[in-house]
Short mmCIF file of C-alpha atoms in Angstrom, two decimals:
data_model
loop_
_atom_site.label_atom_id
_atom_site.label_comp_id
_atom_site.label_asym_id
_atom_site.label_seq_id
_atom_site.Cartn_x
_atom_site.Cartn_y
_atom_site.Cartn_z
CA UNK A 1109 2.51 16.35 -28.55
CA UNK A 1110 3.31 18.88 -25.81
CA UNK A 1111 3.54 17.55 -22.27
CA UNK A 1112 1.28 19.02 -19.57
CA UNK A 1113 2.99 20.73 -16.67
CA UNK A 1114 4.16 18.06 -14.21
CA UNK A 1115 1.75 17.21 -11.40
CA UNK A 1116 3.53 17.72 -8.09
CA UNK A 1117 3.43 14.60 -5.90
CA UNK A 1118 2.97 15.57 -2.25
CA UNK A 1119 6.07 14.44 -0.33
CA UNK A 1120 4.04 14.24 2.90
CA UNK A 1121 1.36 11.97 1.37
CA UNK A 1122 -1.45 13.97 2.95
CA UNK A 1123 -4.29 13.18 0.50
CA UNK A 1124 -3.52 10.11 -1.55
CA UNK A 1125 -7.04 9.46 -2.86
CA UNK A 1126 -7.37 12.92 -4.40
CA UNK A 1127 -3.89 12.50 -5.85
CA UNK A 1128 -4.74 9.11 -7.38
CA UNK A 1129 -7.84 10.52 -9.09
CA UNK A 1130 -5.98 13.57 -10.37
CA UNK A 1131 -3.25 11.41 -11.88
CA UNK A 1132 -5.71 9.02 -13.55
CA UNK A 1133 -7.60 11.98 -15.00
CA UNK A 1134 -4.40 13.01 -16.81
CA UNK A 1135 -4.23 9.76 -18.77
CA UNK A 1136 -2.49 6.36 -18.56
CA UNK A 1137 0.84 8.05 -17.87
CA UNK A 1138 1.64 11.65 -17.04
CA UNK A 1139 4.65 13.79 -16.12
CA UNK A 1140 4.96 14.42 -12.39
CA UNK A 1141 7.37 16.20 -10.09
CA UNK A 1142 8.87 13.98 -7.40
CA UNK A 1143 10.93 16.13 -5.04
CA UNK A 1144 12.14 18.24 -7.95
CA UNK A 1145 12.69 15.35 -10.35
CA UNK A 1146 10.55 15.18 -13.49
CA UNK A 1147 9.35 11.61 -14.02
CA UNK A 1148 6.51 9.74 -15.72
CA UNK A 1149 3.86 8.37 -13.34
CA UNK A 1150 2.03 5.37 -14.78
CA UNK A 1151 -1.45 4.78 -13.34
CA UNK A 1152 -3.12 2.60 -15.97
CA UNK A 1153 -2.80 -1.01 -14.78
CA UNK A 1154 -2.59 -2.53 -18.27
CA UNK A 1155 0.13 -0.10 -19.37
CA UNK A 1156 1.94 -0.53 -16.06
CA UNK A 1157 2.00 -4.32 -16.41
CA UNK A 1158 3.34 -3.93 -19.94
CA UNK A 1159 6.13 -1.63 -18.83
CA UNK A 1160 7.01 -3.76 -15.80
CA UNK A 1161 7.66 -6.74 -18.08
CA UNK A 1162 9.31 -4.90 -20.98
CA UNK A 1163 13.04 -5.17 -21.71
CA UNK A 1164 12.73 -1.53 -22.81
CA UNK A 1165 12.37 -0.54 -19.14
CA UNK A 1166 15.26 -0.89 -16.69
CA UNK A 1167 15.80 -0.36 -12.97
CA UNK A 1168 19.53 0.27 -13.43
CA UNK A 1169 20.07 4.03 -13.37
CA UNK A 1170 23.81 3.64 -13.75
CA UNK A 1171 23.26 2.13 -17.17
CA UNK A 1172 20.11 3.83 -18.39
CA UNK A 1173 19.68 7.21 -16.66
CA UNK A 1174 21.88 9.99 -18.07
CA UNK A 1175 21.26 12.23 -15.05
CA UNK A 1176 22.13 9.46 -12.57
CA UNK A 1177 25.20 11.05 -11.01
CA UNK A 1178 23.65 14.50 -10.63
CA UNK A 1179 20.50 12.98 -9.14
CA UNK A 1180 22.53 10.95 -6.67
CA UNK A 1181 24.13 14.15 -5.39
CA UNK A 1182 20.96 16.19 -4.89
CA UNK A 1183 17.83 14.00 -4.71
CA UNK A 1184 16.52 13.10 -1.23
CA UNK A 1185 15.48 9.61 -2.43
CA UNK A 1186 18.87 8.91 -4.03
CA UNK A 1187 19.29 5.65 -2.09
CA UNK A 1188 16.30 4.21 -3.99
CA UNK A 1189 18.22 4.34 -7.27
CA UNK A 1190 21.77 4.18 -5.92
CA UNK A 1191 21.78 0.82 -4.12
CA UNK A 1192 23.44 -2.10 -5.90
CA UNK A 1193 21.17 -5.09 -5.37
CA UNK A 1194 18.43 -6.93 -7.22
CA UNK A 1195 16.03 -4.00 -6.67
CA UNK A 1196 18.04 -1.86 -9.10
CA UNK A 1197 19.49 -4.60 -11.31
CA UNK A 1198 18.68 -5.25 -14.97
CA UNK A 1199 18.90 -8.33 -17.15
CA UNK A 1200 21.56 -10.91 -16.30
CA UNK A 1201 22.68 -9.01 -13.19
CA UNK A 1202 19.14 -9.15 -11.82
CA UNK A 1203 18.89 -12.90 -12.47
CA UNK A 1204 22.25 -13.49 -10.76
CA UNK A 1205 21.30 -11.54 -7.64
CA UNK A 1206 17.76 -12.88 -7.40
CA UNK A 1207 19.02 -16.46 -7.67
CA UNK A 1208 20.99 -15.99 -4.45
CA UNK A 1209 18.01 -14.68 -2.48
CA UNK A 1210 15.20 -16.86 -3.79
CA UNK A 1211 15.90 -19.96 -1.61
CA UNK A 1212 15.18 -17.95 1.55
CA UNK A 1213 11.58 -17.45 0.37
CA UNK A 1214 10.80 -20.88 -1.08
CA UNK A 1215 7.46 -22.50 -0.25
CA UNK A 1216 9.26 -24.96 2.01
CA UNK A 1217 11.08 -22.21 3.88
CA UNK A 1218 7.88 -20.20 4.42
CA UNK A 1219 6.11 -23.34 5.68
CA UNK A 1220 8.95 -23.88 8.14
CA UNK A 1221 8.61 -20.28 9.34
CA UNK A 1222 4.86 -20.54 10.01
CA UNK A 1223 5.12 -21.89 13.61
CA UNK A 1224 7.72 -19.23 14.42
CA UNK A 1225 5.50 -16.45 13.09
CA UNK A 1226 2.49 -17.84 14.98
CA UNK A 1227 4.46 -17.93 18.22
CA UNK A 1228 5.69 -14.36 17.71
CA UNK A 1229 2.13 -13.15 17.16
CA UNK A 1230 0.91 -15.01 20.23
CA UNK A 1231 3.57 -13.36 22.37
CA UNK A 1232 2.64 -9.89 21.13
CA UNK A 1233 -1.09 -10.49 21.60
CA UNK A 1234 -0.45 -11.87 25.09
CA UNK A 1235 1.36 -8.63 25.91
CA UNK A 1236 -1.63 -6.65 24.64
CA UNK A 1237 -3.95 -8.70 26.84
CA UNK A 1238 -2.03 -7.44 29.87
CA UNK A 1239 -2.95 -3.81 29.11
CA UNK A 1240 -5.42 -2.42 31.69
CA UNK A 1241 -9.02 -2.28 30.40
CA UNK A 1242 -9.92 1.00 28.74
CA UNK A 1243 -6.33 2.10 28.20
CA UNK A 1244 -5.55 3.36 24.71
CA UNK A 1245 -2.95 1.28 22.86
CA UNK A 1246 -1.05 2.23 19.71
CA UNK A 1247 -1.30 -0.96 17.65
CA UNK A 1248 1.22 0.28 15.10
CA UNK A 1249 3.73 0.51 17.93
CA UNK A 1250 2.68 -2.65 19.79
CA UNK A 1251 1.93 -5.07 16.91
CA UNK A 1252 2.48 -3.72 13.39
CA UNK A 1253 6.08 -2.70 14.10
CA UNK A 1254 7.46 -5.45 16.34
CA UNK A 1255 6.15 -8.45 14.38
CA UNK A 1256 7.91 -7.76 11.04
CA UNK A 1257 11.05 -6.62 12.85
CA UNK A 1258 11.11 -9.91 14.77
CA UNK A 1259 10.43 -12.01 11.67
CA UNK A 1260 13.02 -10.37 9.43
CA UNK A 1261 15.47 -10.28 12.34
CA UNK A 1262 14.99 -14.04 12.77
CA UNK A 1263 15.38 -14.68 9.04
CA UNK A 1264 18.49 -12.50 8.72
CA UNK A 1265 20.06 -13.52 12.01
CA UNK A 1266 19.98 -10.03 13.54
CA UNK A 1267 20.37 -10.37 17.35
CA UNK A 1268 17.28 -9.25 19.27
CA UNK A 1269 19.14 -6.49 21.06
CA UNK A 1270 20.17 -4.97 17.71
CA UNK A 1271 16.91 -5.17 15.79
CA UNK A 1272 15.65 -1.78 16.87
CA UNK A 1273 18.91 -0.25 15.62
CA UNK A 1274 17.42 -0.49 12.15
CA UNK A 1275 13.97 0.89 12.89
CA UNK A 1276 14.53 4.63 12.54
CA UNK A 1277 17.10 4.10 9.79
CA UNK A 1278 14.58 2.16 7.70
CA UNK A 1279 11.76 4.59 8.49
CA UNK A 1280 13.97 7.38 7.19
CA UNK A 1281 14.54 5.57 3.88
CA UNK A 1282 10.81 5.91 3.24
CA UNK A 1283 10.46 9.45 4.68
CA UNK A 1284 10.24 11.77 1.68
CA UNK A 1285 10.16 14.93 3.81
CA UNK A 1286 13.86 14.68 4.70
CA UNK A 1287 16.31 17.15 3.19
CA UNK A 1288 19.07 15.77 0.93
CA UNK A 1289 21.52 16.34 3.78
CA UNK A 1290 19.36 14.43 6.27
CA UNK A 1291 18.87 11.59 3.81
CA UNK A 1292 22.61 11.37 3.11
CA UNK A 1293 23.39 11.29 6.84
CA UNK A 1294 20.82 8.52 7.32
CA UNK A 1295 22.34 6.52 4.45
CA UNK A 1296 25.82 6.84 5.93
CA UNK A 1297 24.62 5.60 9.33
CA UNK A 1298 22.64 2.79 7.68
CA UNK A 1299 25.73 1.65 5.77
CA UNK A 1300 27.78 1.73 8.97
CA UNK A 1301 25.16 -0.30 10.88
CA UNK A 1302 24.86 -2.91 8.11
CA UNK A 1303 28.62 -3.24 7.72
CA UNK A 1304 29.00 -3.75 11.48
CA UNK A 1305 26.42 -6.55 11.33
CA UNK A 1306 28.23 -8.16 8.38
CA UNK A 1307 31.53 -8.04 10.24
CA UNK A 1308 29.98 -9.66 13.31
CA UNK A 1309 28.32 -12.36 11.22
CA UNK A 1310 31.52 -13.05 9.33
CA UNK A 1311 33.19 -13.78 12.68
CA UNK A 1312 30.20 -15.67 14.09
CA UNK A 1313 28.19 -17.23 11.24
CA UNK A 1314 24.87 -18.92 11.89
CA UNK A 1315 21.97 -20.62 10.14
CA UNK A 1316 20.56 -17.42 8.70
CA UNK A 1317 20.35 -15.46 5.46
CA UNK A 1318 23.06 -12.99 6.39
CA UNK A 1319 25.57 -15.78 6.91
CA UNK A 1320 24.57 -17.36 3.59
CA UNK A 1321 25.02 -14.05 1.76
CA UNK A 1322 28.43 -13.55 3.35
CA UNK A 1323 29.42 -17.05 2.24
CA UNK A 1324 28.27 -16.20 -1.28
CA UNK A 1325 30.47 -13.10 -1.13
CA UNK A 1326 33.52 -14.83 0.32
CA UNK A 1327 33.47 -18.24 -1.38
CA UNK A 1328 32.46 -17.52 -4.99
CA UNK A 1329 35.52 -16.97 -7.17
CA UNK A 1330 34.01 -17.24 -10.64
CA UNK A 1331 32.57 -13.73 -10.82
CA UNK A 1332 29.01 -14.80 -9.98
CA UNK A 1333 29.19 -13.93 -6.29
CA UNK A 1334 28.36 -10.68 -4.52
CA UNK A 1335 30.61 -7.65 -4.47
CA UNK A 1336 31.05 -5.88 -1.14
CA UNK A 1337 28.56 -3.21 -2.22
CA UNK A 1338 26.06 -5.83 -3.42
CA UNK A 1339 26.32 -7.70 -0.12
CA UNK A 1340 25.72 -4.54 1.91
CA UNK A 1341 22.91 -3.30 -0.31
CA UNK A 1342 21.21 -6.70 -0.49
CA UNK A 1343 21.14 -6.66 3.30
CA UNK A 1344 19.53 -3.21 3.17
CA UNK A 1345 16.91 -4.49 0.73
CA UNK A 1346 16.09 -7.58 2.77
CA UNK A 1347 15.74 -5.71 6.06
CA UNK A 1348 13.89 -2.64 4.78
CA UNK A 1349 11.54 -4.39 2.34
CA UNK A 1350 10.85 -7.18 4.82
CA UNK A 1351 9.95 -4.76 7.56
CA UNK A 1352 8.49 -1.40 6.54
CA UNK A 1353 6.01 -2.69 3.98
CA UNK A 1354 4.55 -5.37 6.26
CA UNK A 1355 4.14 -2.82 9.05
CA UNK A 1356 1.91 -0.79 6.75
CA UNK A 1357 -0.22 -3.73 5.62
CA UNK A 1358 -0.93 -4.81 9.22
CA UNK A 1359 -1.74 -1.20 10.09
CA UNK A 1360 -4.08 -0.69 7.12
CA UNK A 1361 -5.80 -4.06 7.51
CA UNK A 1362 -6.64 -3.41 11.16
CA UNK A 1363 -7.78 0.12 10.32
CA UNK A 1364 -10.02 -1.20 7.52
CA UNK A 1365 -11.67 -3.72 9.82
CA UNK A 1366 -12.29 -1.16 12.56
CA UNK A 1367 -13.77 1.39 10.15
CA UNK A 1368 -15.80 -1.19 8.16
CA UNK A 1369 -17.69 -3.21 10.78
CA UNK A 1370 -19.82 -4.82 8.07
CA UNK A 1371 -16.65 -6.28 6.55
CA UNK A 1372 -15.44 -7.54 9.92
CA UNK A 1373 -18.86 -9.11 10.46
CA UNK A 1374 -18.47 -11.06 7.20
CA UNK A 1375 -15.23 -12.55 8.50
CA UNK A 1376 -16.71 -13.43 11.90
CA UNK A 1377 -19.64 -15.10 10.11
CA UNK A 1378 -17.29 -17.16 7.95
CA UNK A 1379 -18.40 -15.50 4.72
CA UNK A 1380 -14.87 -14.21 4.14
CA UNK A 1381 -11.43 -15.23 5.40
CA UNK A 1382 -8.56 -13.29 6.88
CA UNK A 1383 -6.71 -14.07 3.67
CA UNK A 1384 -9.50 -12.20 1.83
CA UNK A 1385 -8.91 -9.24 4.15
CA UNK A 1386 -5.19 -9.33 3.42
CA UNK A 1387 -5.70 -9.33 -0.35
CA UNK A 1388 -8.28 -6.56 -0.33
CA UNK A 1389 -5.98 -4.49 1.90
CA UNK A 1390 -3.12 -5.05 -0.51
CA UNK A 1391 -5.36 -3.92 -3.37
CA UNK A 1392 -7.07 -0.93 -1.77
CA UNK A 1393 -4.26 0.25 0.52
CA UNK A 1394 -0.92 -0.92 -0.92
CA UNK A 1395 2.00 -0.61 1.46
CA UNK A 1396 3.88 1.28 -1.27
CA UNK A 1397 1.89 3.98 -3.10
CA UNK A 1398 4.58 4.96 -5.58
CA UNK A 1399 7.77 3.00 -6.27
CA UNK A 1400 10.84 4.89 -7.54
CA UNK A 1401 12.28 4.46 -10.17
CA UNK A 1402 12.56 2.74 -13.51
CA UNK A 1403 14.14 4.11 -16.69
CA UNK A 1404 13.26 3.92 -20.37
CA UNK A 1405 15.96 2.07 -22.31
CA UNK A 1406 14.52 3.27 -25.64
CA UNK A 1407 11.80 5.71 -26.68
CA UNK A 1408 8.41 4.29 -25.60
CA UNK A 1409 5.28 5.53 -27.39
CA UNK A 1410 2.24 5.85 -25.15
CA UNK A 1411 -1.46 5.68 -25.98
CA UNK A 1412 -2.43 9.09 -27.36
CA UNK A 1413 0.93 9.78 -28.97
CA UNK A 1414 3.06 10.88 -26.03
CA UNK A 1415 6.56 9.42 -25.81
CA UNK A 1416 8.62 8.42 -22.79
CA UNK A 1417 12.04 9.29 -24.14
CA UNK A 1418 15.03 7.00 -23.66
CA UNK A 1419 16.55 7.78 -20.26
CA UNK A 1420 13.37 9.22 -18.77
CA UNK A 1421 12.56 8.06 -15.21
CA UNK A 1422 9.30 6.15 -14.62
CA UNK A 1423 7.32 5.98 -11.38
CA UNK A 1424 5.06 2.97 -10.79
CA UNK A 1425 1.89 4.45 -9.27
CA UNK A 1426 0.63 1.29 -7.58
CA UNK A 1427 -1.94 3.01 -5.38
CA UNK A 1428 -3.68 4.70 -8.32
CA UNK A 1429 -3.45 1.60 -10.54
CA UNK A 1430 -4.92 -0.73 -7.91
CA UNK A 1431 -7.98 1.49 -7.61
CA UNK A 1432 -8.40 2.09 -11.34
CA UNK A 1433 -12.07 1.79 -12.41
CA UNK A 1434 -11.02 0.13 -15.68
CA UNK A 1435 -9.66 -2.73 -13.57
CA UNK A 1436 -12.05 -3.00 -10.62
CA UNK A 1437 -15.13 -1.13 -11.79
CA UNK A 1438 -16.81 1.97 -10.45
CA UNK A 1439 -16.64 0.59 -6.89
CA UNK A 1440 -12.84 0.31 -7.04
CA UNK A 1441 -12.55 2.73 -4.10
CA UNK A 1442 -14.79 0.54 -1.93
CA UNK A 1443 -13.15 -1.86 0.53
CA UNK A 1444 -14.92 -5.18 -0.14
CA UNK A 1445 -13.52 -8.44 1.23
CA UNK A 1446 -16.01 -10.40 -0.91
CA UNK A 1447 -14.78 -8.80 -4.14
CA UNK A 1448 -14.47 -11.66 -6.63
CA UNK A 1449 -11.22 -10.40 -8.16
CA UNK A 1450 -8.80 -8.71 -5.78
CA UNK A 1451 -5.94 -8.49 -8.29
CA UNK A 1452 -3.32 -5.85 -7.56
CA UNK A 1453 0.22 -4.77 -8.33
CA UNK A 1454 1.27 -4.20 -4.74
CA UNK A 1455 4.05 -6.80 -4.90
CA UNK A 1456 5.12 -5.65 -8.33
CA UNK A 1457 4.86 -7.64 -11.54
CA UNK A 1458 7.18 -9.60 -13.79
CA UNK A 1459 10.79 -10.39 -12.96
CA UNK A 1460 10.87 -7.93 -10.04
CA UNK A 1461 7.83 -9.47 -8.30
CA UNK A 1462 8.49 -9.38 -4.56
CA UNK A 1463 10.10 -12.57 -3.29
CA UNK A 1464 8.82 -11.87 0.21
CA UNK A 1465 5.13 -11.77 -0.77
CA UNK A 1466 4.24 -15.19 0.75
CA UNK A 1467 5.95 -14.28 4.04
CA UNK A 1468 4.20 -10.90 4.22
CA UNK A 1469 0.82 -12.52 3.57
CA UNK A 1470 1.50 -15.07 6.31
CA UNK A 1471 2.47 -12.42 8.86
CA UNK A 1472 -0.52 -10.16 8.22
CA UNK A 1473 -3.11 -12.95 8.16
CA UNK A 1474 -1.77 -14.47 11.38
CA UNK A 1475 -1.66 -11.09 13.12
CA UNK A 1476 -5.28 -10.36 12.18
CA UNK A 1477 -6.50 -13.84 13.09
CA UNK A 1478 -5.08 -13.79 16.60
CA UNK A 1479 -5.75 -10.11 17.28
CA UNK A 1480 -9.45 -10.22 16.45
CA UNK A 1481 -9.93 -13.62 18.08
CA UNK A 1482 -8.64 -12.19 21.35
CA UNK A 1483 -10.26 -8.75 21.04
CA UNK A 1484 -13.40 -9.08 18.89
CA UNK A 1485 -14.90 -5.85 20.29
CA UNK A 1486 -11.78 -3.74 19.74
CA UNK A 1487 -12.43 -0.18 18.51
CA UNK A 1488 -10.56 2.84 17.25
CA UNK A 1489 -9.76 5.29 20.04
CA UNK A 1490 -9.80 8.36 17.77
CA UNK A 1491 -11.93 9.53 14.84
CA UNK A 1492 -10.71 7.83 11.69
CA UNK A 1493 -10.18 11.10 9.85
CA UNK A 1494 -7.82 12.40 12.54
CA UNK A 1495 -5.20 9.69 12.08
CA UNK A 1496 -2.08 11.13 10.46
CA UNK A 1497 -0.41 9.47 7.47
CA UNK A 1498 3.28 8.67 7.65
CA UNK A 1499 5.25 11.51 5.98
CA UNK A 1500 6.00 9.72 2.76
CA UNK A 1501 5.04 9.62 -0.89
CA UNK A 1502 6.14 5.96 -0.84
CA UNK A 1503 4.81 4.40 2.38
CA UNK A 1504 1.09 4.07 3.03
CA UNK A 1505 0.39 3.86 6.73
CA UNK A 1506 -0.55 5.84 9.82
CA UNK A 1507 1.80 7.49 12.27
CA UNK A 1508 -0.24 5.94 15.09
CA UNK A 1509 -3.11 3.46 15.28
CA UNK A 1510 -4.79 4.10 18.65
CA UNK A 1511 -7.32 1.47 19.76
CA UNK A 1512 -9.17 0.30 22.83
CA UNK A 1513 -8.90 -3.44 23.33
CA UNK A 1514 -12.05 -5.25 24.39
CA UNK A 1515 -12.54 -8.98 24.51
CA UNK A 1516 -16.35 -8.72 24.26
CA UNK A 1517 -19.18 -6.22 24.27
#
């Protein structure tokens, strides 16, 4: 069966809803162009779950992508397939790397972090309360950004004065409008910044995840520990995944509440919880719209007779899948905090399910709870349709979230 011409994914992410519908109209999976790379975008949730749990699909491009080296040299998103950590690992390597990280996100550890997260949110909301009445505040800048940076900085042991060093570097990882040269320069600076942190922590270890990872690198002698590259790239994964994605969920959840006053009213009345808001935000506005990349280990036959050939790249189209009418009905595009089933693939599925999901849920729910308790009459300070998306085919957030804070009508 002949393939249709690839659908070009917009690197600036200007109109995601139209893009989702167009992709779904082309079938469960369809060829797309991602910054010049031909890949298969999978939008059907049932097929996507199958592929995400299949041993015939790998995240290790070194092993299973014939064009890996050429792509690394020319593709602006090369870091997404080039890092050596559990994000790109396959099989036994993935299990080895995940085993080292999992304790940091255990139920006990998240419970221990709850008071810390609550205190961080309180401090940020207190700062917002000091803003003069009527002044416009960018909540992405004043709440959505600093909270995840503070939490992941605390978890990883990044000193407060160095946490903002990572902000632009991480933002640039997700920026799909950079040239290959700009992306390579950003990667080089990111590596340098991470390696400097590792060196400092090696000299001054603490009770944090970075120190534990360094110990795993330095003390394991049986081949099960981290290589230098795995240590560096695991740090990149922990900091970037623990920060950028949560920023977007806070941003989108606040935006949804301010543009859907009926939904906010349900929460204030006790007919829905902030946890309901978090889950519906994750479903309707996933922090990551498209996640690059996976690779077919063998030929994979699709419904309708098309074949993903061995070695072909695969793009998980989470945004389109989460809003698929076959999964959530004809009202799948409607934001509804009372929706009975808010299932989604935002945190992935199968062995690569996001370890940080419980922490992200905690951060977003606590931020919403305290923010709207303090400012129940808060409103957007600009028309909703004028807010600009972040320039990314991966990230799903706004460049700014301007609001006016009001404690009461």
